[in-house]
Amino acid sequence: MGVHVPDGFINAPVSVGAGVVAAAGVALALRGARRELDDRTAPLAGLTAAFIFAAQMLNFPVAGGTSGHLLGGTLAAILVGPYTGVLCVSVVLLVQGLVFADGGITALGVNIVNMALVTVVVGYGLFRLLIRVLPRSRASAAAASFVGAVVSVPAAAVVFTLIYALGGTTDVSIGKVATAMIGVHVLIGIGEALITAVTVSSVLAIRPDLVYGARGLAAPLELRTEPAPAAR
Amino acid sequence: MRTKRFFAVFLLVSLVLAGIVSYYASSSPDGLEKVAADKGIAAKEKSHTMKDSPLADYGVKGVGDGRLSGGLAGVIGVGVVLVLGGGVFWAVRRRPAPVPAPVPAKDA
């Protein structure tokens, strides 16, 4: 099952600080999500959050008696938009913490920062960047989603390490924590990337118009609000 | 595929993953848990505030069969996330430009 940062890993001041950052991020996401959600995409976003909850239950083995699970930020952002993606993962973390005793209540801010904000900013940011330079095709969208997801997981591990360096309650060398966290999360990132690319490709194959991150690919009837990209 | 059917399939996939496939998930500690245990980060870990929740640790309290308990917890979780998330998303969504309300024929 998903195991997130529990209570007691990070001291109170840094947990509160992370809570403030998380609250600001969620507030920003609530404002931004209005532009991404309508009568059709709002239910899709709820279903995406539910899918991420389900997928986070599916730990897959990585090396040496260790497992990993989907974080889902990159996937959610590609399917329903980055602001809504942050909200999807945050809702999952909230329910996991309050109902399933997974992820500490005082660590909710830390978990939202790592698993919702960092994964969306890094994973979706990279995805957008690649979508712009790659030829416009479904294969490109799948490849871009893979790369975004694969990087998003070690990025979350890096930010966890930074938070631990600021407010860890134990005295472990930061170098050791960084090496171990990033090492194992590079492997977990491969699983994240496979699940993300397969899911994005599946939805693109069935209903490409429902994929927020690939709106330009296959939606001739789309009402564009952005200027059309220059011909390549 | 029609939108409604697509939504139904998407929900069904989530329910099957959480309700059935989750039983076969790896029970090894995950990356963070393993590093925390190996390096000593977990020394001051506190037990969870909600550890007595009827669904703590992805099982339904009082259901002895592990497969059923985990599967039920997963299905309930999918439902809770869908209702809570869907509710928030529905509340903040863009609405079509308001159409002037028709004048009621007479007061009720």
Coordinates of N, CA, C and O in Angstrom, one line a residue, chain A residues 30-126:
Chain A
L30 N -7.1 25.6 -6.8 CA -8.5 25.8 -6.8 C -9.0 26.9 -7.8 O -9.9 26.8 -8.5
R31 N -8.2 28.0 -7.8 CA -8.5 29.1 -8.7 C -8.2 28.7 -10.1 O -9.0 29.0 -11.0
G32 N -7.1 28.1 -10.4 CA -6.7 27.7 -11.7 C -7.6 26.6 -12.3 O -7.9 26.6 -13.5
A33 N -8.1 25.7 -11.4 CA -8.9 24.6 -11.9 C -10.2 25.0 -12.5 O -10.7 24.3 -13.4
R34 N -10.7 26.2 -12.1 CA -11.9 26.7 -12.7 C -11.8 26.8 -14.2 O -12.8 26.5 -14.9
R35 N -10.7 27.2 -14.7 CA -10.5 27.3 -16.2 C -10.4 25.9 -16.9 O -10.6 25.8 -18.0
E36 N -10.0 24.9 -16.1 CA -9.8 23.6 -16.7 C -11.1 22.7 -16.6 O -11.2 21.7 -17.3
L37 N -12.0 23.0 -15.7 CA -13.1 22.2 -15.4 C -14.4 22.7 -16.0 O -14.7 23.9 -15.9
D38 N -15.2 21.8 -16.7 CA -16.5 22.2 -17.1 C -17.4 20.9 -16.8 O -17.0 20.0 -16.2
D39 N -18.6 21.0 -17.4 CA -19.6 19.9 -17.1 C -19.0 18.5 -17.5 O -19.4 17.5 -16.9
R40 N -18.1 18.5 -18.5 CA -17.6 17.2 -18.9 C -16.4 16.8 -18.2 O -16.1 15.6 -17.9
T41 N -15.5 17.8 -18.0 CA -14.2 17.4 -17.4 C -14.2 17.3 -15.9 O -13.4 16.7 -15.3
A42 N -15.2 17.9 -15.2 CA -15.3 17.8 -13.8 C -15.5 16.3 -13.3 O -14.8 15.8 -12.5
P43 N -16.5 15.6 -14.0 CA -16.6 14.2 -13.6 C -15.3 13.4 -14.0 O -14.9 12.5 -13.2
L44 N -14.7 13.7 -15.1 CA -13.4 13.1 -15.5 C -12.4 13.3 -14.4 O -11.6 12.3 -14.1
A45 N -12.3 14.5 -13.9 CA -11.3 14.7 -12.8 C -11.6 13.9 -11.6 O -10.6 13.4 -10.9
G46 N -12.8 13.8 -11.2 CA -13.2 12.9 -10.0 C -12.8 11.5 -10.3 O -12.2 10.8 -9.4
L47 N -13.0 11.0 -11.5 CA -12.6 9.6 -11.8 C -11.1 9.5 -11.9 O -10.6 8.4 -11.5
T48 N -10.4 10.5 -12.3 CA -9.0 10.5 -12.3 C -8.4 10.4 -10.9 O -7.5 9.6 -10.6
A49 N -9.0 11.1 -10.0 CA -8.5 11.1 -8.6 C -8.8 9.6 -8.0 O -7.9 9.1 -7.4
A50 N -10.0 9.1 -8.4 CA -10.3 7.7 -7.9 C -9.3 6.7 -8.5 O -8.9 5.8 -7.8
F51 N -9.0 6.9 -9.7 CA -8.0 6.0 -10.4 C -6.6 6.1 -9.7 O -6.0 5.0 -9.5
I52 N -6.2 7.3 -9.3 CA -4.9 7.4 -8.7 C -4.9 6.8 -7.3 O -4.0 6.1 -6.9
F53 N -6.1 6.9 -6.6 CA -6.2 6.2 -5.3 C -6.0 4.7 -5.5 O -5.3 4.0 -4.8
A54 N -6.7 4.2 -6.5 CA -6.6 2.7 -6.8 C -5.2 2.3 -7.2 O -4.7 1.3 -6.6
A55 N -4.6 3.1 -8.0 CA -3.3 2.7 -8.5 C -2.2 2.8 -7.4 O -1.3 2.1 -7.4
Q56 N -2.5 3.7 -6.5 CA -1.5 3.8 -5.3 C -1.5 2.6 -4.4 O -0.6 2.4 -3.6
M57 N -2.6 1.8 -4.5 CA -2.7 0.6 -3.7 C -1.8 -0.5 -4.3 O -1.5 -1.5 -3.7
L58 N -1.4 -0.3 -5.6 CA -0.7 -1.4 -6.3 C 0.8 -1.2 -6.3 O 1.4 -0.8 -7.2
N59 N 1.4 -1.6 -5.1 CA 2.8 -1.5 -5.0 C 3.5 -2.6 -6.0 O 3.0 -3.7 -6.0
F60 N 4.5 -2.1 -6.7 CA 5.2 -3.0 -7.6 C 6.6 -3.2 -7.0 O 7.1 -2.2 -6.4
P61 N 7.2 -4.4 -7.2 CA 8.5 -4.6 -6.6 C 9.5 -3.9 -7.4 O 9.5 -3.8 -8.6
V62 N 10.5 -3.2 -6.7 CA 11.7 -2.7 -7.4 C 12.8 -3.5 -6.8 O 12.6 -4.7 -6.4
A63 N 14.0 -3.0 -6.7 CA 15.1 -3.8 -6.3 C 15.1 -4.1 -4.8 O 14.5 -3.4 -4.0
G64 N 15.7 -5.3 -4.4 CA 16.0 -5.6 -3.0 C 15.0 -5.5 -2.0 O 15.2 -4.7 -1.0
G65 N 13.9 -6.2 -2.1 CA 12.9 -6.2 -1.0 C 12.2 -4.8 -0.8 O 11.8 -4.5 0.3
T66 N 12.2 -4.0 -1.9 CA 11.6 -2.7 -1.8 C 10.5 -2.6 -2.9 O 10.7 -3.2 -3.9
S67 N 9.5 -1.9 -2.6 CA 8.4 -1.7 -3.6 C 8.3 -0.2 -3.8 O 8.9 0.6 -3.2
G68 N 7.4 0.1 -4.8 CA 7.1 1.5 -5.1 C 5.7 1.5 -5.6 O 5.1 0.5 -5.9
H69 N 5.1 2.7 -5.6 CA 3.7 2.9 -6.1 C 3.6 4.2 -6.9 O 4.5 5.1 -6.7
L70 N 2.6 4.3 -7.7 CA 2.4 5.5 -8.5 C 2.2 6.7 -7.6 O 1.6 6.6 -6.5
L71 N 2.8 7.8 -8.0 CA 2.4 9.1 -7.2 C 1.3 9.7 -8.0 O 0.3 10.2 -7.4
G72 N 1.4 9.8 -9.3 CA 0.2 10.2 -10.1 C 0.0 11.6 -10.5 O -0.9 12.0 -11.2
G73 N 0.9 12.5 -10.0 CA 0.8 13.9 -10.3 C 0.9 14.2 -11.8 O 0.1 14.9 -12.4
T74 N 1.9 13.6 -12.5 CA 2.1 13.8 -13.9 C 0.9 13.3 -14.7 O 0.4 14.0 -15.6
L75 N 0.5 12.1 -14.3 CA -0.7 11.5 -15.0 C -1.9 12.3 -14.9 O -2.6 12.7 -15.9
A76 N -2.2 12.8 -13.7 CA -3.4 13.6 -13.5 C -3.3 14.9 -14.2 O -4.3 15.3 -14.9
A77 N -2.2 15.5 -14.2 CA -2.0 16.8 -14.9 C -2.2 16.7 -16.4 O -2.8 17.5 -17.0
I78 N -1.7 15.6 -17.0 CA -1.8 15.4 -18.4 C -3.3 15.1 -18.8 O -3.8 15.6 -19.7
L79 N -4.0 14.3 -17.9 CA -5.4 14.0 -18.2 C -6.3 15.1 -18.0 O -7.2 15.4 -18.9
V80 N -6.2 15.9 -16.9 CA -7.2 16.9 -16.6 C -6.7 18.3 -16.4 O -7.4 19.2 -16.0
G81 N -5.4 18.5 -16.6 CA -4.8 19.8 -16.4 C -4.0 19.9 -15.1 O -4.3 19.2 -14.2
P82 N -3.0 20.8 -15.1 CA -2.1 20.9 -14.0 C -2.7 21.3 -12.7 O -2.5 20.8 -11.6
Y83 N -3.6 22.3 -12.7 CA -4.2 22.8 -11.5 C -5.1 21.7 -10.9 O -5.1 21.4 -9.7
T84 N -5.9 21.1 -11.8 CA -6.8 20.1 -11.3 C -6.0 18.9 -10.9 O -6.4 18.2 -10.0
G85 N -4.9 18.6 -11.6 CA -4.0 17.5 -11.2 C -3.5 17.6 -9.8 O -3.5 16.6 -9.0
V86 N -3.1 18.8 -9.4 CA -2.7 19.1 -8.0 C -3.8 18.7 -7.0 O -3.6 18.1 -6.0
L87 N -5.1 19.1 -7.4 CA -6.2 18.8 -6.5 C -6.5 17.4 -6.5 O -6.8 16.8 -5.4
C88 N -6.4 16.7 -7.6 CA -6.6 15.2 -7.6 C -5.7 14.5 -6.6 O -6.2 13.7 -5.8
V89 N -4.4 14.8 -6.7 CA -3.5 14.1 -5.8 C -3.7 14.5 -4.3 O -3.7 13.7 -3.4
S90 N -4.1 15.8 -4.1 CA -4.3 16.3 -2.8 C -5.5 15.6 -2.1 O -5.5 15.3 -1.0
V91 N -6.6 15.4 -2.9 CA -7.8 14.8 -2.4 C -7.4 13.3 -2.0 O -7.8 12.8 -1.0
V92 N -6.6 12.7 -2.9 CA -6.2 11.3 -2.5 C -5.4 11.2 -1.2 O -5.7 10.4 -0.4
L93 N -4.5 12.2 -1.1 CA -3.6 12.2 0.1 C -4.5 12.5 1.4 O -4.3 11.9 2.4
L94 N -5.5 13.4 1.2 CA -6.3 13.7 2.3 C -7.1 12.5 2.8 O -7.2 12.2 4.0
V95 N -7.7 11.8 1.8 CA -8.5 10.7 2.2 C -7.6 9.6 2.8 O -8.0 8.9 3.8
Q96 N -6.5 9.4 2.2 CA -5.6 8.3 2.7 C -5.2 8.6 4.1 O -5.1 7.8 5.0
G97 N -4.9 9.9 4.4 CA -4.5 10.3 5.8 C -5.6 10.2 6.8 O -5.4 9.7 7.9
L98 N -6.8 10.7 6.4 CA -7.9 10.7 7.4 C -8.6 9.4 7.5 O -9.1 9.1 8.6
V99 N -8.7 8.6 6.5 CA -9.5 7.4 6.5 C -8.7 6.2 6.6 O -9.1 5.2 7.3
F100 N -7.6 6.1 5.9 CA -6.8 4.9 5.8 C -5.5 4.9 6.7 O -4.7 4.0 6.6
A101 N -5.3 6.0 7.5 CA -4.2 6.1 8.4 C -2.9 5.9 7.6 O -1.9 5.3 8.1
D102 N -2.9 6.5 6.4 CA -1.7 6.4 5.6 C -1.2 7.8 5.3 O -1.8 8.6 4.6
G103 N 0.0 8.1 5.8 CA 0.5 9.5 5.7 C 0.0 10.3 6.9 O -1.2 10.4 7.1
G104 N 1.0 10.9 7.7 CA 0.6 11.5 8.9 C -0.3 12.8 8.7 O -0.1 13.4 7.7
I105 N -1.1 13.1 9.7 CA -1.9 14.3 9.6 C -1.1 15.5 9.6 O -1.2 16.4 8.9
T106 N -0.1 15.5 10.6 CA 0.8 16.7 10.6 C 1.8 16.7 9.4 O 2.4 17.7 9.2
A107 N 1.9 15.6 8.7 CA 2.8 15.5 7.6 C 2.0 15.7 6.3 O 2.6 15.6 5.2
L108 N 0.7 16.1 6.4 CA -0.1 16.2 5.1 C 0.5 17.3 4.2 O 0.6 17.1 3.0
G109 N 1.0 18.4 4.8 CA 1.6 19.5 4.1 C 2.8 19.0 3.3 O 3.0 19.2 2.1
V110 N 3.7 18.2 4.0 CA 4.9 17.7 3.4 C 4.5 16.7 2.3 O 5.1 16.8 1.2
N111 N 3.5 15.9 2.5 CA 3.1 15.0 1.4 C 2.5 15.7 0.2 O 2.7 15.3 -0.9
I112 N 1.7 16.7 0.5 CA 1.1 17.5 -0.6 C 2.2 18.2 -1.4 O 2.2 18.2 -2.7
V113 N 3.2 18.8 -0.7 CA 4.3 19.4 -1.4 C 5.0 18.4 -2.3 O 5.2 18.7 -3.5
N114 N 5.4 17.3 -1.7 CA 6.2 16.3 -2.5 C 5.4 15.7 -3.6 O 5.9 15.5 -4.7
M115 N 4.2 15.2 -3.3 CA 3.6 14.2 -4.2 C 2.5 14.9 -5.1 O 2.2 14.4 -6.1
A116 N 2.1 16.1 -4.7 CA 1.1 16.8 -5.6 C 1.8 18.0 -6.3 O 1.8 18.0 -7.5
L117 N 2.4 18.9 -5.5 CA 3.0 20.1 -6.2 C 4.2 19.7 -7.0 O 4.3 20.1 -8.2
V118 N 5.2 19.1 -6.4 CA 6.5 18.8 -7.1 C 6.3 17.9 -8.3 O 6.8 18.2 -9.4
T119 N 5.5 16.9 -8.2 CA 5.3 16.0 -9.3 C 4.6 16.7 -10.5 O 4.9 16.4 -11.6
V120 N 3.6 17.5 -10.2 CA 2.9 18.2 -11.2 C 3.8 19.2 -11.9 O 3.9 19.3 -13.1
V121 N 4.5 20.0 -11.1 CA 5.3 21.1 -11.7 C 6.4 20.5 -12.5 O 6.6 20.9 -13.7
V122 N 7.1 19.5 -12.0 CA 8.2 18.9 -12.7 C 7.7 18.0 -13.9 O 8.1 18.1 -15.0
G123 N 6.8 17.1 -13.5 CA 6.3 16.1 -14.5 C 5.6 16.8 -15.7 O 5.8 16.5 -16.9
Y124 N 4.6 17.6 -15.3 CA 3.8 18.2 -16.4 C 4.6 19.3 -17.1 O 4.5 19.5 -18.3
G125 N 5.5 20.0 -16.4 CA 6.3 21.0 -17.0 C 7.2 20.4 -18.1 O 7.3 20.9 -19.2
L126 N 7.8 19.2 -17.8 CA 8.7 18.5 -18.7 C 7.8 18.0 -19.9 O 8.2 18.1 -21.1

